[in-house]
Short mmCIF file of C-alpha atoms and ligand atoms in Angstrom, two decimals:
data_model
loop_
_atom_site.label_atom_id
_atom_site.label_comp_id
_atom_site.label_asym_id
_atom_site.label_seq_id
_atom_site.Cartn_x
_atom_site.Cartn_y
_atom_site.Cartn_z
CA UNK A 1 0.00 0.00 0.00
CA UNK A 2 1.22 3.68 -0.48
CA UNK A 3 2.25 5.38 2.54
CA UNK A 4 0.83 8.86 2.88
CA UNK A 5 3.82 11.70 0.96
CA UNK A 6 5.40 13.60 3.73
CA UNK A 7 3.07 16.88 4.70
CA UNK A 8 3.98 19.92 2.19
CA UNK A 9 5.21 22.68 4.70
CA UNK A 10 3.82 26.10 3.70
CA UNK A 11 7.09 28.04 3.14
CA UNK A 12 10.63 27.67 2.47
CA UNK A 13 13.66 29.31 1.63
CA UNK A 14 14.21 27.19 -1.41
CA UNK A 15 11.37 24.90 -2.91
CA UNK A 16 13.25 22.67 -5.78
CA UNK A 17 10.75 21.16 -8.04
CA UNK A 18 12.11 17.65 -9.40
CA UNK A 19 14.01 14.79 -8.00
CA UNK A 20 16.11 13.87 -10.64
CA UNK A 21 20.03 14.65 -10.55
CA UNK A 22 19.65 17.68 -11.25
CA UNK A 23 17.34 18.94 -8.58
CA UNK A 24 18.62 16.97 -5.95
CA UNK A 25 22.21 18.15 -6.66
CA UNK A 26 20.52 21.75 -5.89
CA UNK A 27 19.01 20.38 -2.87
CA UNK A 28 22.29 19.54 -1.84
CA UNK A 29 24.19 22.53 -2.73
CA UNK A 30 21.63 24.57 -1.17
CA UNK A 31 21.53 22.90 2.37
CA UNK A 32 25.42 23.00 2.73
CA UNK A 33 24.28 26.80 2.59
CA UNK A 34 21.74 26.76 5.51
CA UNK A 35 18.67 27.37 3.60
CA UNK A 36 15.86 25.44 4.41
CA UNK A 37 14.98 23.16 1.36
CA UNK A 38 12.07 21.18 0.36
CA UNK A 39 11.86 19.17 -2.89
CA UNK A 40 8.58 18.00 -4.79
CA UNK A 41 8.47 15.59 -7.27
CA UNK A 42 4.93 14.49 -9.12
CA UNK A 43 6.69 10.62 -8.58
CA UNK A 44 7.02 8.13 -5.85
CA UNK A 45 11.14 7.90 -6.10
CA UNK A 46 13.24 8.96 -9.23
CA UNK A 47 12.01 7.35 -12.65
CA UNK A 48 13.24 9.72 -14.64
CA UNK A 49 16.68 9.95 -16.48
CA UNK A 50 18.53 10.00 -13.75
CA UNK A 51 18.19 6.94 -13.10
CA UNK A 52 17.68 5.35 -16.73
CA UNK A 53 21.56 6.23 -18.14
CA UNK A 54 24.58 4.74 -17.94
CA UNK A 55 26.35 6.51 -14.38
CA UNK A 56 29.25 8.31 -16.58
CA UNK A 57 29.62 11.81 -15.47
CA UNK A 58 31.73 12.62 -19.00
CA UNK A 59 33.62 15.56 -17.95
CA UNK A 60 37.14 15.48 -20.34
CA UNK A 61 35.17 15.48 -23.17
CA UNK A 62 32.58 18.21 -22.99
CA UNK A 63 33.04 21.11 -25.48
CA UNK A 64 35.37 24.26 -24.52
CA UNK A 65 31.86 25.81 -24.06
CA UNK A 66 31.18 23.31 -21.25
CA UNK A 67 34.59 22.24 -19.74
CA UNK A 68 34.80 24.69 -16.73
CA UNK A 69 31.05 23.56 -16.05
CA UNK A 70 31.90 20.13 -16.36
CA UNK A 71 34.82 20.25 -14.32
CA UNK A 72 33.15 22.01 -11.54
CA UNK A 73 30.48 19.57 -11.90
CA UNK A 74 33.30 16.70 -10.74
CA UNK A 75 34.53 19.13 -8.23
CA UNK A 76 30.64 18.99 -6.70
CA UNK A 77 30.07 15.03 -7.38
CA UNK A 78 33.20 14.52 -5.68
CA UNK A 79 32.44 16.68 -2.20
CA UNK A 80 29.03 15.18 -3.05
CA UNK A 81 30.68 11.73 -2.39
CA UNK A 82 32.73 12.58 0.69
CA UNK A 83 29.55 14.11 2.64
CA UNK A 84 27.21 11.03 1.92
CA UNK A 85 29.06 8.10 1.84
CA UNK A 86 27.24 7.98 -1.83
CA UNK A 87 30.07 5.76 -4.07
CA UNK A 88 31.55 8.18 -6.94
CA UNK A 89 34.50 6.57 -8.63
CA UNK A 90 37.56 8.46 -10.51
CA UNK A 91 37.32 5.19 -12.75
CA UNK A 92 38.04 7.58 -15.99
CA UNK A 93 36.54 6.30 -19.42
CA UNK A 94 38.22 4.43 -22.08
CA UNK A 95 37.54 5.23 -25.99
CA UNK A 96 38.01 1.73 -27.87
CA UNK A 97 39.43 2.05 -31.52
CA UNK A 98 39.16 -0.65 -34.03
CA UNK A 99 40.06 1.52 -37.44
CA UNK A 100 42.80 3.74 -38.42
CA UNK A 101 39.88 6.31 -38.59
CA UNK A 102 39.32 5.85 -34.93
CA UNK A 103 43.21 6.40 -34.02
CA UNK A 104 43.60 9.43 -36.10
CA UNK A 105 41.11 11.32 -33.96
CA UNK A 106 42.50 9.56 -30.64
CA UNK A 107 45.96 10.58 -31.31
CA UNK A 108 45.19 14.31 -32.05
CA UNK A 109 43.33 14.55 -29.32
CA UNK A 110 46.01 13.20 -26.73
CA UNK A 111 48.25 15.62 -28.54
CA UNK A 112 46.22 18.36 -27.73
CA UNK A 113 45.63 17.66 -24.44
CA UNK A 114 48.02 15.65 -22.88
CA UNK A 115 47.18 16.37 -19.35
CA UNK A 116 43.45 15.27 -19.75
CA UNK A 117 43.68 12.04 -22.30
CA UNK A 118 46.40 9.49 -22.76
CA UNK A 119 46.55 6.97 -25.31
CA UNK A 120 46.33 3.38 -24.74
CA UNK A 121 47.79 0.48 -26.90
CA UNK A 122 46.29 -2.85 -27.47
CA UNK A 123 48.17 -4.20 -24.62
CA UNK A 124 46.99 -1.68 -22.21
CA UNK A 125 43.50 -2.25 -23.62
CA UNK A 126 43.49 -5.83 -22.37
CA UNK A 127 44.92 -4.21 -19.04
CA UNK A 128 41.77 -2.12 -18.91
CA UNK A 129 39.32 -4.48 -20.17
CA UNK A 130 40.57 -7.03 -17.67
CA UNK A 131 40.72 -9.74 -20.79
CA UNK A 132 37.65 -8.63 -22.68
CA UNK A 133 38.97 -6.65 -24.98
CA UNK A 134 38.05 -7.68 -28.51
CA UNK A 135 40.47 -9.12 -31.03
CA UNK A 136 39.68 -6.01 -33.49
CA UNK A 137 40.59 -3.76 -31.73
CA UNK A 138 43.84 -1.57 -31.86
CA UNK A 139 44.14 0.64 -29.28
CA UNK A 140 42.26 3.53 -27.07
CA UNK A 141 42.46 6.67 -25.69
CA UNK A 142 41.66 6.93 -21.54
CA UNK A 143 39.84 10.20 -20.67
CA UNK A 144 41.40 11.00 -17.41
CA UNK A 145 38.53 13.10 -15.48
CA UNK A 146 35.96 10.99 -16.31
CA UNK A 147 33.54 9.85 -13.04
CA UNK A 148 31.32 6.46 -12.81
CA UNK A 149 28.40 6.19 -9.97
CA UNK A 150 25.76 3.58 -10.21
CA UNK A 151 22.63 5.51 -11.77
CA UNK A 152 20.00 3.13 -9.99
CA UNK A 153 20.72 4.05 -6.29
CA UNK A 154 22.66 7.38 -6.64
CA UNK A 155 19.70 9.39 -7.03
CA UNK A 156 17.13 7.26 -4.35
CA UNK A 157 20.62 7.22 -2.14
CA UNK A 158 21.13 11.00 -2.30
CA UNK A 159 17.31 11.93 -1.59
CA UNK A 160 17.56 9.44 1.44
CA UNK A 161 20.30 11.55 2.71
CA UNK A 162 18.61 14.57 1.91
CA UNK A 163 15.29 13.10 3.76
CA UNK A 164 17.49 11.98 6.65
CA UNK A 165 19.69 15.91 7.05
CA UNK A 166 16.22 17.85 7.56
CA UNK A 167 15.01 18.17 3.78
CA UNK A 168 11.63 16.87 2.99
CA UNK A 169 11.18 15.44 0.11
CA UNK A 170 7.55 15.46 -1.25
CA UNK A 171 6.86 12.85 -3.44
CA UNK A 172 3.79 12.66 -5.47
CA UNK A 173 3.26 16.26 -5.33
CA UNK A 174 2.73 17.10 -8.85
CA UNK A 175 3.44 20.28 -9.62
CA UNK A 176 0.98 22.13 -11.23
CA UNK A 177 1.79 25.96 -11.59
CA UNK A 178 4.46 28.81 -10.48
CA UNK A 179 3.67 32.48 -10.21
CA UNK A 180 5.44 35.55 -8.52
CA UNK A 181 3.67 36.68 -5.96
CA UNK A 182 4.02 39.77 -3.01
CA UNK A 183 6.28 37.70 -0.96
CA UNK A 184 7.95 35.65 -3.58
CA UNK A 185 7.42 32.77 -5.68
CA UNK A 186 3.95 30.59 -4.92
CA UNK A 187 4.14 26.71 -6.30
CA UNK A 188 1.30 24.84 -6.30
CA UNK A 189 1.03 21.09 -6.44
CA UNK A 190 -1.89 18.48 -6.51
CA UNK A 191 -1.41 18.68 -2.71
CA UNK A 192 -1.30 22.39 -1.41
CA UNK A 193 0.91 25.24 -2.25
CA UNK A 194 4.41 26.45 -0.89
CA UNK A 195 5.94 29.65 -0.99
CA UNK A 196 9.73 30.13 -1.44
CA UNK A 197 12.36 33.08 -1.84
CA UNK A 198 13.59 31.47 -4.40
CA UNK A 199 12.29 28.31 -6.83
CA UNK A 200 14.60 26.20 -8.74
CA UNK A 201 12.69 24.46 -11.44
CA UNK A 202 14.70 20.80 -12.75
CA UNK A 203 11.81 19.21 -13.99
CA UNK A 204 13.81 17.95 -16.99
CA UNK A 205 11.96 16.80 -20.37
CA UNK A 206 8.38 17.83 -19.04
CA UNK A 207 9.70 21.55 -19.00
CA UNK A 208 6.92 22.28 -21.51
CA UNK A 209 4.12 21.32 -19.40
CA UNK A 210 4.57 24.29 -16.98
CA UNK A 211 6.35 26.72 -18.92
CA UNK A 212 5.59 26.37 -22.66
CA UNK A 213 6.56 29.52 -23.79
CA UNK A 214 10.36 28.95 -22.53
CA UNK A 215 10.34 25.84 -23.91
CA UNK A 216 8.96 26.86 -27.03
CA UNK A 217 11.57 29.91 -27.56
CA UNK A 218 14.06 27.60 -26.63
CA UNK A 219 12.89 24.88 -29.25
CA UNK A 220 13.04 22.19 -26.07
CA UNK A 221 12.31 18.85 -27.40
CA UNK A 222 12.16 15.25 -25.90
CA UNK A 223 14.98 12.89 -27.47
CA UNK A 224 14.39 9.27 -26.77
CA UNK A 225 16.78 6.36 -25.84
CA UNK A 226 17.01 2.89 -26.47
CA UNK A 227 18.86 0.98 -23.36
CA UNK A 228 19.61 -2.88 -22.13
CA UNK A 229 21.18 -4.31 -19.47
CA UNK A 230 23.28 -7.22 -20.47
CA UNK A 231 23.87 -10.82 -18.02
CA UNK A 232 27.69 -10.01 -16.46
CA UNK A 233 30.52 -10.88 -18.78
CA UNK A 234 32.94 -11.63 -15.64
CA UNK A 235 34.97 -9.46 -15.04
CA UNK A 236 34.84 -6.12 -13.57
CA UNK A 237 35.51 -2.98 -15.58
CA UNK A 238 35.58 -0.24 -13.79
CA UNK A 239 35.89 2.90 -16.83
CA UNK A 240 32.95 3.87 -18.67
CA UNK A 241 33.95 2.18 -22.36
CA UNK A 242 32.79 4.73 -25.19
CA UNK A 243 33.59 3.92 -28.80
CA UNK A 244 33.97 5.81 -32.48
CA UNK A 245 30.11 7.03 -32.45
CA UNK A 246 30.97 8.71 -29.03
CA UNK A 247 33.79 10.27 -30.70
CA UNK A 248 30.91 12.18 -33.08
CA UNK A 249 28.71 13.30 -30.23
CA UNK A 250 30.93 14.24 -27.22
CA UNK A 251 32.22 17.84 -28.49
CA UNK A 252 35.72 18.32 -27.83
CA UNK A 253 36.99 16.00 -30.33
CA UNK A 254 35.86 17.93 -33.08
CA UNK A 255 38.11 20.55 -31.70
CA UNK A 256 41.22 18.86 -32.07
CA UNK A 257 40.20 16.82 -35.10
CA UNK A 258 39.09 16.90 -38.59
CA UNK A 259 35.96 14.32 -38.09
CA UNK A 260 34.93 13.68 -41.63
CA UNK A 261 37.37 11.11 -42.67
CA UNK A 262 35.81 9.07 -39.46
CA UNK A 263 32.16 9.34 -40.27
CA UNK A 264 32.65 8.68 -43.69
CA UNK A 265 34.37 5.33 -42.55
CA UNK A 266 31.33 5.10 -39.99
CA UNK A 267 28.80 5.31 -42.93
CA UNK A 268 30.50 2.53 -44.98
CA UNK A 269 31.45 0.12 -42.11
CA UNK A 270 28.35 1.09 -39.37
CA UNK A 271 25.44 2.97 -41.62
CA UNK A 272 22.93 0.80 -38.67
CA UNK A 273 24.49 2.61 -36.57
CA UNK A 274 24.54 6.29 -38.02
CA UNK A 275 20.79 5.85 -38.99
CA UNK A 276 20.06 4.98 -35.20
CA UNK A 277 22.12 8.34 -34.22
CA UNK A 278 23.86 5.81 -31.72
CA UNK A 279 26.54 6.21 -29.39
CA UNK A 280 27.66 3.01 -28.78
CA UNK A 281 28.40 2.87 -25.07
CA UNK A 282 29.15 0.82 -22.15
CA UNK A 283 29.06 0.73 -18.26
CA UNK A 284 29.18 -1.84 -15.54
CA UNK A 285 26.67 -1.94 -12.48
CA UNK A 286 28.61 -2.87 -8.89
CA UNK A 287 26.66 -6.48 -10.07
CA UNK A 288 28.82 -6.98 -12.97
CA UNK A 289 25.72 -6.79 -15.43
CA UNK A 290 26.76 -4.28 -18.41
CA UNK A 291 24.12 -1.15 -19.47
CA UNK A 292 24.55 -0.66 -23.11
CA UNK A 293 23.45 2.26 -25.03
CA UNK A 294 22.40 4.17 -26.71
CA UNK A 295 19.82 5.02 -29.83
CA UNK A 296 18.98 8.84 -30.31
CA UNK A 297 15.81 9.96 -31.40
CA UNK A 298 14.04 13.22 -31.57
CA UNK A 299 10.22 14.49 -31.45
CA UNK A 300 7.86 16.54 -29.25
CA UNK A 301 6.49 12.66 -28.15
CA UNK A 302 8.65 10.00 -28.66
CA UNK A 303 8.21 7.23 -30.39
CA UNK A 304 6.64 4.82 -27.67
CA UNK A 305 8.05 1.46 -29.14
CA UNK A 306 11.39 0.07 -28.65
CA UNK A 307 13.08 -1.38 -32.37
CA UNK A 308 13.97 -5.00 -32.00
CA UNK A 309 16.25 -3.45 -35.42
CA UNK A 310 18.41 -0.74 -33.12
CA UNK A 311 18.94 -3.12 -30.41
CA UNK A 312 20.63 -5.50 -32.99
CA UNK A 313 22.25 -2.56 -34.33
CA UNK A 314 23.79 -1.67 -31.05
CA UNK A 315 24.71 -5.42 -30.05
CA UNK A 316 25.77 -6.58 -33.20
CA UNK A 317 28.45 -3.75 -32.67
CA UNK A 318 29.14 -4.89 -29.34
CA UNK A 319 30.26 -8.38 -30.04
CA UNK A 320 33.02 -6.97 -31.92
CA UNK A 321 34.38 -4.97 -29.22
CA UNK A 322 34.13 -7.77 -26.63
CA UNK A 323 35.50 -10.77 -26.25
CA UNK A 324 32.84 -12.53 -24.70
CA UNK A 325 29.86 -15.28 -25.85
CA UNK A 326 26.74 -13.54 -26.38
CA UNK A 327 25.18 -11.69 -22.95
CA UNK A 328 21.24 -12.62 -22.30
CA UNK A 329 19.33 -9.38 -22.15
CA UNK A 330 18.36 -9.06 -18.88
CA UNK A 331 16.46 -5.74 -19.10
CA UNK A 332 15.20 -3.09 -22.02
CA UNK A 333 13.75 0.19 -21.34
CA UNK A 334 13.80 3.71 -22.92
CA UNK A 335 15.21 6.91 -21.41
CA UNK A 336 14.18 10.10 -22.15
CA UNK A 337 15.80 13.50 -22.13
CA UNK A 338 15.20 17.33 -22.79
CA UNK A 339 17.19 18.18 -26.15
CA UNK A 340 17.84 21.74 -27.79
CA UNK A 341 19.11 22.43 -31.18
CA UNK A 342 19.71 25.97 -29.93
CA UNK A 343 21.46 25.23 -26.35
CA UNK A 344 23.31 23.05 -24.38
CA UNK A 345 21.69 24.05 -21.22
CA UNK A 346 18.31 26.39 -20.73
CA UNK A 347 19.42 28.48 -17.37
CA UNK A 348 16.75 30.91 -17.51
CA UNK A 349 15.05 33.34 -14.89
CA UNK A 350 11.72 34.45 -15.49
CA UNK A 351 11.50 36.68 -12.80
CA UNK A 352 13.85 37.11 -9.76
CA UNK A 353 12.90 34.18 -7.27
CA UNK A 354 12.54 31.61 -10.02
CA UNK A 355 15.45 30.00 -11.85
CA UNK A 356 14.43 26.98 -14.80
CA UNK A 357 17.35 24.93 -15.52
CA UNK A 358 17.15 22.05 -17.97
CA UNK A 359 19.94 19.93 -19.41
CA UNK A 360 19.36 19.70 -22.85
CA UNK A 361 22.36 18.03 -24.55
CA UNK A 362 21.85 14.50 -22.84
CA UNK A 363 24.81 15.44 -20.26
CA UNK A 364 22.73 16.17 -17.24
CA UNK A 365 24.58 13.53 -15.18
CA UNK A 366 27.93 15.25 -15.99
CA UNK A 367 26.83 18.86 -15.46
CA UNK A 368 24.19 18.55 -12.45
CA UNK A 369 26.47 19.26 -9.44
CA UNK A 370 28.44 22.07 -11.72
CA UNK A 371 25.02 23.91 -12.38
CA UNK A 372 24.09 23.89 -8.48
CA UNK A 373 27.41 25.41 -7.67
CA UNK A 374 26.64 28.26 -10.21
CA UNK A 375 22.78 28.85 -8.89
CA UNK A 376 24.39 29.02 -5.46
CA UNK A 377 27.66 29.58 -5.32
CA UNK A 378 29.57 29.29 -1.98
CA UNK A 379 30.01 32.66 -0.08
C1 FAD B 401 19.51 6.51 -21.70
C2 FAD B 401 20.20 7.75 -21.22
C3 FAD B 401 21.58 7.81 -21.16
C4 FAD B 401 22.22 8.95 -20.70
N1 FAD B 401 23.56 8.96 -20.55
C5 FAD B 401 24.16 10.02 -19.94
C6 FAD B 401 25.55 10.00 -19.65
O1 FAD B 401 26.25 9.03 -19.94
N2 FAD B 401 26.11 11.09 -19.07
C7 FAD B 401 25.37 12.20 -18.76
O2 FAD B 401 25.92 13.16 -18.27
N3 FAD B 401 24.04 12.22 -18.97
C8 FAD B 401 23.43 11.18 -19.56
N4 FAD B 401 22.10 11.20 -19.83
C9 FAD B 401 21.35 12.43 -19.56
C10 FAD B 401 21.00 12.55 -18.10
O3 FAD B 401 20.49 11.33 -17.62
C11 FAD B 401 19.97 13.66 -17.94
O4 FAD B 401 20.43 14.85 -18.58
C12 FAD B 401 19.74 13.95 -16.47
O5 FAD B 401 19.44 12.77 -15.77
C13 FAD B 401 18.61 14.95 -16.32
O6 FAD B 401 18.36 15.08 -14.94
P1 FAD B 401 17.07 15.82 -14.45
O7 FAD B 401 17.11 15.81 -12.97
O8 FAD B 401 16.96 17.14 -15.15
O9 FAD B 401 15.86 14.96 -15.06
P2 FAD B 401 15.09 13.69 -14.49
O10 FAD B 401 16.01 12.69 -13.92
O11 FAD B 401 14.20 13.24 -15.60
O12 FAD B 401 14.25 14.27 -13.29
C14 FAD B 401 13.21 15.20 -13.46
C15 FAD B 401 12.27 15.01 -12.30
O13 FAD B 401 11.29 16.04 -12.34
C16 FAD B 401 10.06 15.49 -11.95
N5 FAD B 401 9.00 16.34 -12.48
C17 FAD B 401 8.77 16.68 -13.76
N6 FAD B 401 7.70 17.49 -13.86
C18 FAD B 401 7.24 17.66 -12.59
C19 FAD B 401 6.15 18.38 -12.03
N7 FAD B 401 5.32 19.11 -12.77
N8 FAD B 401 5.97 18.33 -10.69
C20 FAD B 401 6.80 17.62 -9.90
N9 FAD B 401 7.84 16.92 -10.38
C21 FAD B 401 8.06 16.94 -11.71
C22 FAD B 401 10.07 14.10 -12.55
O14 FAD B 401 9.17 13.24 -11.88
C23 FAD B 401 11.52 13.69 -12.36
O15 FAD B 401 11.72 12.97 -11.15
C24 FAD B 401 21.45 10.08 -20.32
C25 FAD B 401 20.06 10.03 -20.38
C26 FAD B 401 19.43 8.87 -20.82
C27 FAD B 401 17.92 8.84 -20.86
#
């Protein structure tokens, strides 16, 4: 049976609507302050993205647009991690090559930064992959700043401790409109209203359902994920494992690089996967099980059915980077996330009191404790 949500108090200094990473990193951010926080979330735990991904805060390889973000985002995971007990590992990532295509990009990019990336040969691929690195492949490039938590209890974990330190959480309090009013902002929910100095809005892909017209100016979409969670291989790998279709969608190696020559070789060797807009991406739960991702897809509503077609896609591609027998599916699912042609990340204020913030690049994971530090930065 459902227990009864915890009471919605009437006022607070900061009311932070969404449980997600993204709101509960500005939960945290904000108690460490001394404000009184409460949190309200339409769900009964985190369901959203937060806790549908792959646990890979990708920090080395965000854009020069993103990187101090990013890196104060690993700064904020990290202190995260030290207050709660909540696991975040400096595991790095590792970028598999198979193709001469793959290396070129690699190697310009550990050229150009040689303090963040350092290139791996095959031999130090089997170091990395504890034995499971496939036969085809050549080499790899380890992304040094790179953080892995487990995206299934980080979230619940870090609204426990929340719950636990003095912050209510209010789950199942749907949200339902925001307005200024004489002493501040007034949010009201399918339970009651609150009233805050200030109201940090992390809602995430539903941003369009309380404030259209942002979303609208900000062309906000919803881009939908195919996911699966593979039977452990054995052994444990503790990097995130990324691969040449990462190397198209992670910014900063089109900095250093010249990416045609790769995706031309990606359209004659992997057109399954270009047509799925995949990056082709691995991580390992503490169980050993592997989450494997990911298909890209973009509308106002996606697409509700998973493609038996993409998953093959995305494992066919798989078996040649392991060197393992086939993994059972153990679970599929679909992930979705708020996507902008026009911006990385909507950080908007409506009025003074009210602050929206939305990922909208599919990096929320990475940039969620860097965007709390900048809506309230330490004194
Ligand atoms: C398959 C997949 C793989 C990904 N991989 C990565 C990755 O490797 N690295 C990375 O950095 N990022 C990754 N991302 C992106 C990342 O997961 C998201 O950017 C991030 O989780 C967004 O966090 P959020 O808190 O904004 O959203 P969510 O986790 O979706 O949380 C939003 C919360 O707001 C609540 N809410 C919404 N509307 C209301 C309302 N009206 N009232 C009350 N509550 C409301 C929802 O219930 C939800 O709990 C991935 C995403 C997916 C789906």
């Amino acid at each position: 049976m459902l227990s009864s949500p915890t009471l919605l108090p009437s006022a607070a200094d900061v009311v932070v609507v969404g449980a997600g990473i993204v709101g509960l990193a500005h939960a945290f951010e904000a108690h460490r302050q001394g404000r009184s926080v409460v949190v309200l979330d339409r769900d009964a735990r985190p369901a959203g993205a937060s806790i549908r991904n792959f646990g890979h805060a990708c920090v080395t390889a965000q854009p020069e647009s993103l990187r101090d973000l990013a890196r104060s985002s690993r700064e904020g995971w990290l202190t995260m991690s030290r207050r709660t007990g909540i696991p975040v590992d400096e595991a790095g990532a590792v970028v598999l090559a198979g193709d001469r295509a793959d290396l070129d990009v690699l190697e310009a990019f550990a050229a150009a930064r040689p303090g963040d990336a350092t290139l791996l040969d095959r031999s130090d691929l089997d170091d990395e992959l504890a034995g499971l690195a496939g036969e085809q492949l050549r080499g790899g490039l380890r992304l040094r700043h790179d953080l892995r938590v487990d995206p299934r209890t980080t979230a619940p974990r870090l609204a426990g401790w929340l719950e636990a330190a003095g912050v209510p959480i209010c789950w199942r309090h749907n949200v339902i409109g925001v307005q200024a009013d004489s002493i501040g902002t007034r949010v009201d929910t399918n339970r009651g209203t609150i009233r805050a100095e200030q109201v940090v809005l992390c809602s995430g892909h539903d941003l369009d359902h309380l404030f259209p017209a942002v979303a609208d100016e900000h062309r906000v979409e919803r881009c939908s994920l195919q996911m699966t969670r593979l039977a452990a291989p054995g052994p444990q790998v503790r990097p995130a494992l990324l691969t040449a279709t990462s190397v198209l969608r992670y910014g900063a190696f089109g900095e250093v690089a010249d990416l045609a020559p790769l995706r031309r070789h990606l359209e004659s060797t992997a057109p399954g996967l270009l047509a799925a807009q995949a990056n082709l991406m691995l991580t390992q739960l503490p169980d050993g099980t592997l989450l494997v991702g990911d298909s890209h897809d973009y509308a106002a509503t996606p697409e509700p059915f998973l493609s038996a077609a993409v998953e093959h896609q995305l494992h066919t591609a798989l078996a040649r980077l392991l060197k393992t027998a086939a993994l059972p599916v153990l679970e599929r699912w679909q992930g979705v996330y708020a996507s902008s042609p026009a911006t990385d990340v909507l950080d908007v204020e409506p009025w003074p009191g009210l602050r929206v913030i939305t990922v909208t690049s599919g990096v929320g994971m990475t940039l969620s404790f860097g965007l709390a530090r900048r809506t309230f930065p330490r004194p």
